[in-house]
PDB file of C-alpha atoms in Angstrom:
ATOM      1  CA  UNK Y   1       0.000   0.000   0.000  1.00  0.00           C
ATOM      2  CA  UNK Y   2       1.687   3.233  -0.553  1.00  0.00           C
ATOM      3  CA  UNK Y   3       2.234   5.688   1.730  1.00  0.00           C
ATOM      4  CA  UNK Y   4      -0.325   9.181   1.574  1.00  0.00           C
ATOM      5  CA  UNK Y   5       1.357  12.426   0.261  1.00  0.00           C
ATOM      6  CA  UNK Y   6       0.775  15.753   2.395  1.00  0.00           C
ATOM      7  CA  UNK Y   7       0.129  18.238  -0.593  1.00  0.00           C
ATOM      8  CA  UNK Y   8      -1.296  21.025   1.551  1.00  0.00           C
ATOM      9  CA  UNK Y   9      -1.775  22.462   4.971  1.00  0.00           C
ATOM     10  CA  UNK Y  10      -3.169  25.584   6.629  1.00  0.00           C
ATOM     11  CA  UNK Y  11      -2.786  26.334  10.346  1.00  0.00           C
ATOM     12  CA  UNK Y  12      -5.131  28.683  11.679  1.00  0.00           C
ATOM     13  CA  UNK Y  13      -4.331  30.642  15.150  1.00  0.00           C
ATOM     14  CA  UNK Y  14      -7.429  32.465  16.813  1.00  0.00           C
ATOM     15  CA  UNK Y  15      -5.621  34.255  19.737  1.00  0.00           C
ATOM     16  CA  UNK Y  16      -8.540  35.364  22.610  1.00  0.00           C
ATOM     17  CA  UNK Y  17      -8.022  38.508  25.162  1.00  0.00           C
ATOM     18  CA  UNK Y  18      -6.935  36.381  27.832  1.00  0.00           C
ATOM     19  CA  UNK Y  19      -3.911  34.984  25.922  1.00  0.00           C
ATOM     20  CA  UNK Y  20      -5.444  31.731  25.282  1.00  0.00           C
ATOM     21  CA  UNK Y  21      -4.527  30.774  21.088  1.00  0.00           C
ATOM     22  CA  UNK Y  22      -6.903  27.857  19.625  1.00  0.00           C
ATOM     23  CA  UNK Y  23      -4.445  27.008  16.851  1.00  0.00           C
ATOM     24  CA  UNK Y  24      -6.112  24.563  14.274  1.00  0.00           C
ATOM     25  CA  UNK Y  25      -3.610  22.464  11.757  1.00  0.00           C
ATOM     26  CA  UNK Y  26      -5.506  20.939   8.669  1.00  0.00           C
ATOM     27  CA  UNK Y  27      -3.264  18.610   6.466  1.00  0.00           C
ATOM     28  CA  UNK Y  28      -4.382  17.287   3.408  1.00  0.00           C
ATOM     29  CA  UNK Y  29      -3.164  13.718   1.804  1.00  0.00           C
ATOM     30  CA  UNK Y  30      -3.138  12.327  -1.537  1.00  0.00           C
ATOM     31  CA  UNK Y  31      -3.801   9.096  -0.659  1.00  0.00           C
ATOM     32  CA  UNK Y  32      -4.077   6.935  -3.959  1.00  0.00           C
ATOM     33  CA  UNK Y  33      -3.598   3.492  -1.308  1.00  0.00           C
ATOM     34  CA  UNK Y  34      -6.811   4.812   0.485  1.00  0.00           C
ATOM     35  CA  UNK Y  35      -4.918   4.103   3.726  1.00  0.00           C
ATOM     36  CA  UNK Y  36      -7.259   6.471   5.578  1.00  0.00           C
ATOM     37  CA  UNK Y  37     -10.659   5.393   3.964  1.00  0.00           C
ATOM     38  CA  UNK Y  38      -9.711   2.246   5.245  1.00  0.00           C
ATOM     39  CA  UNK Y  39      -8.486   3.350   8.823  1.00  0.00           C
ATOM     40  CA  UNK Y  40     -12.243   5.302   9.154  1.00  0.00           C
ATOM     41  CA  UNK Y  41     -14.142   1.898   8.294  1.00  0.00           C
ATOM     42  CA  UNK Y  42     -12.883   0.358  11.618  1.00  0.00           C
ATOM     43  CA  UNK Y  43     -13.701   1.808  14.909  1.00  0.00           C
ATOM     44  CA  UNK Y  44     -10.470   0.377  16.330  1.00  0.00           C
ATOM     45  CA  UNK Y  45      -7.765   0.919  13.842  1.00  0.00           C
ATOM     46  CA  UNK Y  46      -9.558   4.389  13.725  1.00  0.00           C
ATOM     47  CA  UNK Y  47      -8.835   4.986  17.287  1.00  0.00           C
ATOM     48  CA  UNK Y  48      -5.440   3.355  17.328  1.00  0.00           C
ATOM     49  CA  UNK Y  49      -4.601   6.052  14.699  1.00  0.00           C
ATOM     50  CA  UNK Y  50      -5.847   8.687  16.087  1.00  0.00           C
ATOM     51  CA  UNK Y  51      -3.996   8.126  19.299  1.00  0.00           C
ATOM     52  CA  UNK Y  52      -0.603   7.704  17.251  1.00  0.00           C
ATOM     53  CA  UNK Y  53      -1.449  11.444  15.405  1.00  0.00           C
ATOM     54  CA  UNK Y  54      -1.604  12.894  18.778  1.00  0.00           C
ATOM     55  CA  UNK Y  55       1.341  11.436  19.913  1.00  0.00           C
ATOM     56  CA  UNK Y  56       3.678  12.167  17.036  1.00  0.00           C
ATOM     57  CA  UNK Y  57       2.055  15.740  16.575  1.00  0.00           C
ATOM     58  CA  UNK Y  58       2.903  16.221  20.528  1.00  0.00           C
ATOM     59  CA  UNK Y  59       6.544  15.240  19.537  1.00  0.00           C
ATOM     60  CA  UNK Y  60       7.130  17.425  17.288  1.00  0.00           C
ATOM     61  CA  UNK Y  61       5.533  20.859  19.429  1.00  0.00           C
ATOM     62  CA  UNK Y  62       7.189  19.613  22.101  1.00  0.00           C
ATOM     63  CA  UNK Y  63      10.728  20.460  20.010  1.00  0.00           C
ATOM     64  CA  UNK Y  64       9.298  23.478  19.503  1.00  0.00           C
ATOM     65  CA  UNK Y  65       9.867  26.608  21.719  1.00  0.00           C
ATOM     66  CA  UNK Y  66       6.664  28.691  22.079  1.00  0.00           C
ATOM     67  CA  UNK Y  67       6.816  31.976  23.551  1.00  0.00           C
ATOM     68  CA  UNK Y  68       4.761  34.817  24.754  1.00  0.00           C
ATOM     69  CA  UNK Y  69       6.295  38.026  25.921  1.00  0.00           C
ATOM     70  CA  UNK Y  70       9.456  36.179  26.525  1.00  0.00           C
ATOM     71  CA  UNK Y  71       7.525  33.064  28.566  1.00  0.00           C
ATOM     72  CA  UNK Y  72       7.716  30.059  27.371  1.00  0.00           C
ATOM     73  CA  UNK Y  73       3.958  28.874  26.123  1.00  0.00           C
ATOM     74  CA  UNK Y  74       3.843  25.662  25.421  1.00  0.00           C
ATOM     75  CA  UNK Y  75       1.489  24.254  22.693  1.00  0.00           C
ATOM     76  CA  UNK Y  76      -1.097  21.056  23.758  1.00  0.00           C
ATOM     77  CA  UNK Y  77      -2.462  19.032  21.288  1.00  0.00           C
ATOM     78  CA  UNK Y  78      -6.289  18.598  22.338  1.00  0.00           C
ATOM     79  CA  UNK Y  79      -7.786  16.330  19.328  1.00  0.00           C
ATOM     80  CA  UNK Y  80      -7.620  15.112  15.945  1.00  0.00           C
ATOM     81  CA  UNK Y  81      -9.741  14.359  13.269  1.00  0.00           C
ATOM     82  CA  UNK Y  82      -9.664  12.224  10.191  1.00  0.00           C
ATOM     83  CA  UNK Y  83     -11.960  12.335   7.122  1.00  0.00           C
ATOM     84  CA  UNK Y  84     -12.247  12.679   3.850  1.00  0.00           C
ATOM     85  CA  UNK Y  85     -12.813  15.223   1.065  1.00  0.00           C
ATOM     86  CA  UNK Y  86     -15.125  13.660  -1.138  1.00  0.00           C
ATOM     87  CA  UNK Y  87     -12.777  11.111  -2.859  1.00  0.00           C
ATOM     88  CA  UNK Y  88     -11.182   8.284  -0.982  1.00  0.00           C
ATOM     89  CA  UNK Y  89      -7.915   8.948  -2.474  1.00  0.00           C
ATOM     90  CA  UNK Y  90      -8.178  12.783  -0.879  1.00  0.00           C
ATOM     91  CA  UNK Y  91      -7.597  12.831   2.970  1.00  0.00           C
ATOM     92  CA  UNK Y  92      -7.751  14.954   5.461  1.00  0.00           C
ATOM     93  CA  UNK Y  93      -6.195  15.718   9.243  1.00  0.00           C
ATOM     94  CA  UNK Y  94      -7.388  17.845  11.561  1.00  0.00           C
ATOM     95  CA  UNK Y  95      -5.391  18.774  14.887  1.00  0.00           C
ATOM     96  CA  UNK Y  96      -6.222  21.010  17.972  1.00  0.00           C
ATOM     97  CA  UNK Y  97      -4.400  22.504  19.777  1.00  0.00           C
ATOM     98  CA  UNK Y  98      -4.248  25.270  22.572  1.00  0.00           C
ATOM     99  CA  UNK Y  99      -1.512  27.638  24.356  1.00  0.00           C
ATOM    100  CA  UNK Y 100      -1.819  29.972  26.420  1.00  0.00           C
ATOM    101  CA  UNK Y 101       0.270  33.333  27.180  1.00  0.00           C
ATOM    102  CA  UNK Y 102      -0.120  36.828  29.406  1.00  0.00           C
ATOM    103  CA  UNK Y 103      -0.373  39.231  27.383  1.00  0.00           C
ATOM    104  CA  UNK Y 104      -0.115  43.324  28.363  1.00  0.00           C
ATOM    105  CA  UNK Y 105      -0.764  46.520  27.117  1.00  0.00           C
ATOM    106  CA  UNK Y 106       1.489  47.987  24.511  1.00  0.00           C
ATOM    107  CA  UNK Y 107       3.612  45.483  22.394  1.00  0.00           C
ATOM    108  CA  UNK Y 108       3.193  42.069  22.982  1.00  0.00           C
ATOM    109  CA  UNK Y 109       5.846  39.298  21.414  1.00  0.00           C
ATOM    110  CA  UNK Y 110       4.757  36.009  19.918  1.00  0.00           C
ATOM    111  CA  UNK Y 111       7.812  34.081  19.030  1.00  0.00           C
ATOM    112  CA  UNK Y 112       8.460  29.724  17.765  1.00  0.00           C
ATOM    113  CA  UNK Y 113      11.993  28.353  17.887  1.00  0.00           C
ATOM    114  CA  UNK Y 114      11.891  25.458  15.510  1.00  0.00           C
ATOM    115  CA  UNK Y 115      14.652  23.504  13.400  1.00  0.00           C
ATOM    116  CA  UNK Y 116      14.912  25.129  10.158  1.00  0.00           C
ATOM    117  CA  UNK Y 117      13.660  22.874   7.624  1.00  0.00           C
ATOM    118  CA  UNK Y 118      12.594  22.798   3.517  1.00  0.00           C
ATOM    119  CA  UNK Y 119       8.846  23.131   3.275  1.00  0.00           C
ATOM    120  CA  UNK Y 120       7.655  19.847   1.304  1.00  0.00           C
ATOM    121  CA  UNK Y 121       4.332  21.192   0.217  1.00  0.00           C
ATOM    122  CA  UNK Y 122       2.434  24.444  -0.208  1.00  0.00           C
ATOM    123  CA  UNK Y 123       0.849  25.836   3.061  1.00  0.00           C
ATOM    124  CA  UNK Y 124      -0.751  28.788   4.592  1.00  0.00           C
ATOM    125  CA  UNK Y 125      -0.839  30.606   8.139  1.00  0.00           C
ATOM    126  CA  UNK Y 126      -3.600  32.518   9.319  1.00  0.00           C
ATOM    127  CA  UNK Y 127      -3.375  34.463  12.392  1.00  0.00           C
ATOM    128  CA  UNK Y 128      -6.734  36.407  14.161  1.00  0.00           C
ATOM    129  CA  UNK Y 129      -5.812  38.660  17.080  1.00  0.00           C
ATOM    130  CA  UNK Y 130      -8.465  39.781  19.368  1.00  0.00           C
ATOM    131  CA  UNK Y 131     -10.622  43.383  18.648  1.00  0.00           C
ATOM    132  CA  UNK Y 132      -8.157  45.473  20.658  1.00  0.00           C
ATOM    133  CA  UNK Y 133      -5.006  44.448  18.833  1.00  0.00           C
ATOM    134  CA  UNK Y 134      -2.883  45.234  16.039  1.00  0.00           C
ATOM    135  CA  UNK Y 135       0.033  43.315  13.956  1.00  0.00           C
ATOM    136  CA  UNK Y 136       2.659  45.737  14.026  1.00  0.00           C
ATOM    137  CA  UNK Y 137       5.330  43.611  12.108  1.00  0.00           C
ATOM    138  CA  UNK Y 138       6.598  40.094  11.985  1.00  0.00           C
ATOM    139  CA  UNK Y 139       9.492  38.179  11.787  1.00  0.00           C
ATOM    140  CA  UNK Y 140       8.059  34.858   9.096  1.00  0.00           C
ATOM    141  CA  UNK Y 141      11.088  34.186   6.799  1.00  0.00           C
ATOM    142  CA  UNK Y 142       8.184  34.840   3.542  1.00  0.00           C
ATOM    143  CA  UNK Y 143       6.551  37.501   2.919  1.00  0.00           C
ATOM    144  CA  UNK Y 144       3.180  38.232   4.687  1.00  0.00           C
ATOM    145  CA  UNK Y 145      -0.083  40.322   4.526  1.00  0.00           C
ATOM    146  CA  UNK Y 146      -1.993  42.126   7.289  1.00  0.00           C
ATOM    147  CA  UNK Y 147      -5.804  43.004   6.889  1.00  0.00           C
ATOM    148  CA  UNK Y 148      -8.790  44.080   9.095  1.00  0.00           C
ATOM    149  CA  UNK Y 149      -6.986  47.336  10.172  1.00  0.00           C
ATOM    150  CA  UNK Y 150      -4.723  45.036  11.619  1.00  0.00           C
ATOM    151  CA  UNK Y 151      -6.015  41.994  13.166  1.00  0.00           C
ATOM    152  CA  UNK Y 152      -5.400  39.446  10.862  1.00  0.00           C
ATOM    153  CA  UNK Y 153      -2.018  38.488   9.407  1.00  0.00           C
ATOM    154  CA  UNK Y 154      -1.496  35.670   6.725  1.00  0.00           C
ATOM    155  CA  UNK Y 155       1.553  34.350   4.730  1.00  0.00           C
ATOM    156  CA  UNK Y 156       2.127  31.342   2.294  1.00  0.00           C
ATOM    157  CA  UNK Y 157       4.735  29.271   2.274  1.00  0.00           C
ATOM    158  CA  UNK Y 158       5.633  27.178  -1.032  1.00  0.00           C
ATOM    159  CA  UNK Y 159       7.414  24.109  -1.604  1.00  0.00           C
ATOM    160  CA  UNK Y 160      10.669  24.396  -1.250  1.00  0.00           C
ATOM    161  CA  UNK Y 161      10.961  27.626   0.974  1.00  0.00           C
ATOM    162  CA  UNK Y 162      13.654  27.065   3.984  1.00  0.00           C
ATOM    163  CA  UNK Y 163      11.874  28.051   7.359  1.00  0.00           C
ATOM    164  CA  UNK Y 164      12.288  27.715  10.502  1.00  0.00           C
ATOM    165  CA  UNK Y 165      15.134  29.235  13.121  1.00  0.00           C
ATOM    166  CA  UNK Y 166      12.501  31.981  14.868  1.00  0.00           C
ATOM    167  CA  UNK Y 167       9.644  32.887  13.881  1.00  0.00           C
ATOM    168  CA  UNK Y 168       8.088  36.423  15.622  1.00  0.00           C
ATOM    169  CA  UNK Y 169       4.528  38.529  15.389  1.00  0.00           C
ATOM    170  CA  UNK Y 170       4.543  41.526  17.342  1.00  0.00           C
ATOM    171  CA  UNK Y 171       1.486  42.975  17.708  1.00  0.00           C
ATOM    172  CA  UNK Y 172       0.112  45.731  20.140  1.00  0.00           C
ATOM    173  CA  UNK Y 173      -2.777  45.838  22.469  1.00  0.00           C
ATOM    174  CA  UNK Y 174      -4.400  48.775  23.319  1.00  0.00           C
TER     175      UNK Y 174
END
């Protein structure tokens, strides 16, 4: 059976006012084996899975270094999900996961530490910051794009693009 592809991902960070950050992590697969279609037609292979995903996801934040205003935030995965996207051969992955940070008036700091790497696939980060704050500038290695009068910042990453080292979003709260 051969092994699913990742061909795309999007990672989607909804920071609240208390400094909590719901991040959500969708990969999709091409999966021409139907590995997963058969994984979701058995309760216990399902679960099995599922429990692996978390574990191996876990691994890798936990090589991460997550910070908030120079305090180390580290990221929890809380669930996974897989299904598919109307064809058998097109999976998908779904993780949650939560941090949490103090945040302050004035500039705040949002940093990752991560081993610098060569993006495989294409992928895109969103990031939604609560009413009272504003992206002043980050630190993302591609270039990036901030909209709602501020809240929201978003970059894409191609195949191909070295990333990694630090990461930073600095954004002010008013």
């Amino acid at each position: 059976m051969r092994e699913p592809i990742p061909i795309y991902g999007q990672g989607l960070f909804y920071m609240h006012p208390d400094g909590l950050v719901d991040q959500v992590v969708i990969f999709d697969y091409w999966d021409p084996g139907r590995y997963y279609e058969s994984i979701l037609r058995d309760a216990e292979k399902l679960k099995r899975e599922e429990e692996k995903l978390i574990d191996n996801m876990q691994y890798y934040l936990d090589q991460e270094r997550v910070l908030i205003n120079g305090i180390e935030a580290p990221p929890q995965v809380t669930s996974v999900e897989i299904g598919l996207r109307g064809k058998p051969e097109l999976a998908y992955i779904v993780f949650l996961i939560e941090f949490r940070g103090q945040l302050k008036r004035g500039i705040n700091v949002y940093e990752n530490i991560y081993e610098e790497e060569e993006a495989e696939y294409e992928y895109i980060v969103y990031w939604f910051f609560p009413e009272n704050a504003r992206v002043v500038r980050a630190e993302v290695g591609v270039p990036y794009s901030i909209e709602s009068g501020g809240r929201i910042l978003f970059f894409r990453v191609k195949p191909g693009t070295r990333v990694g080292g630090r990461e930073a979003i600095y954004f002010r709260i008013e």
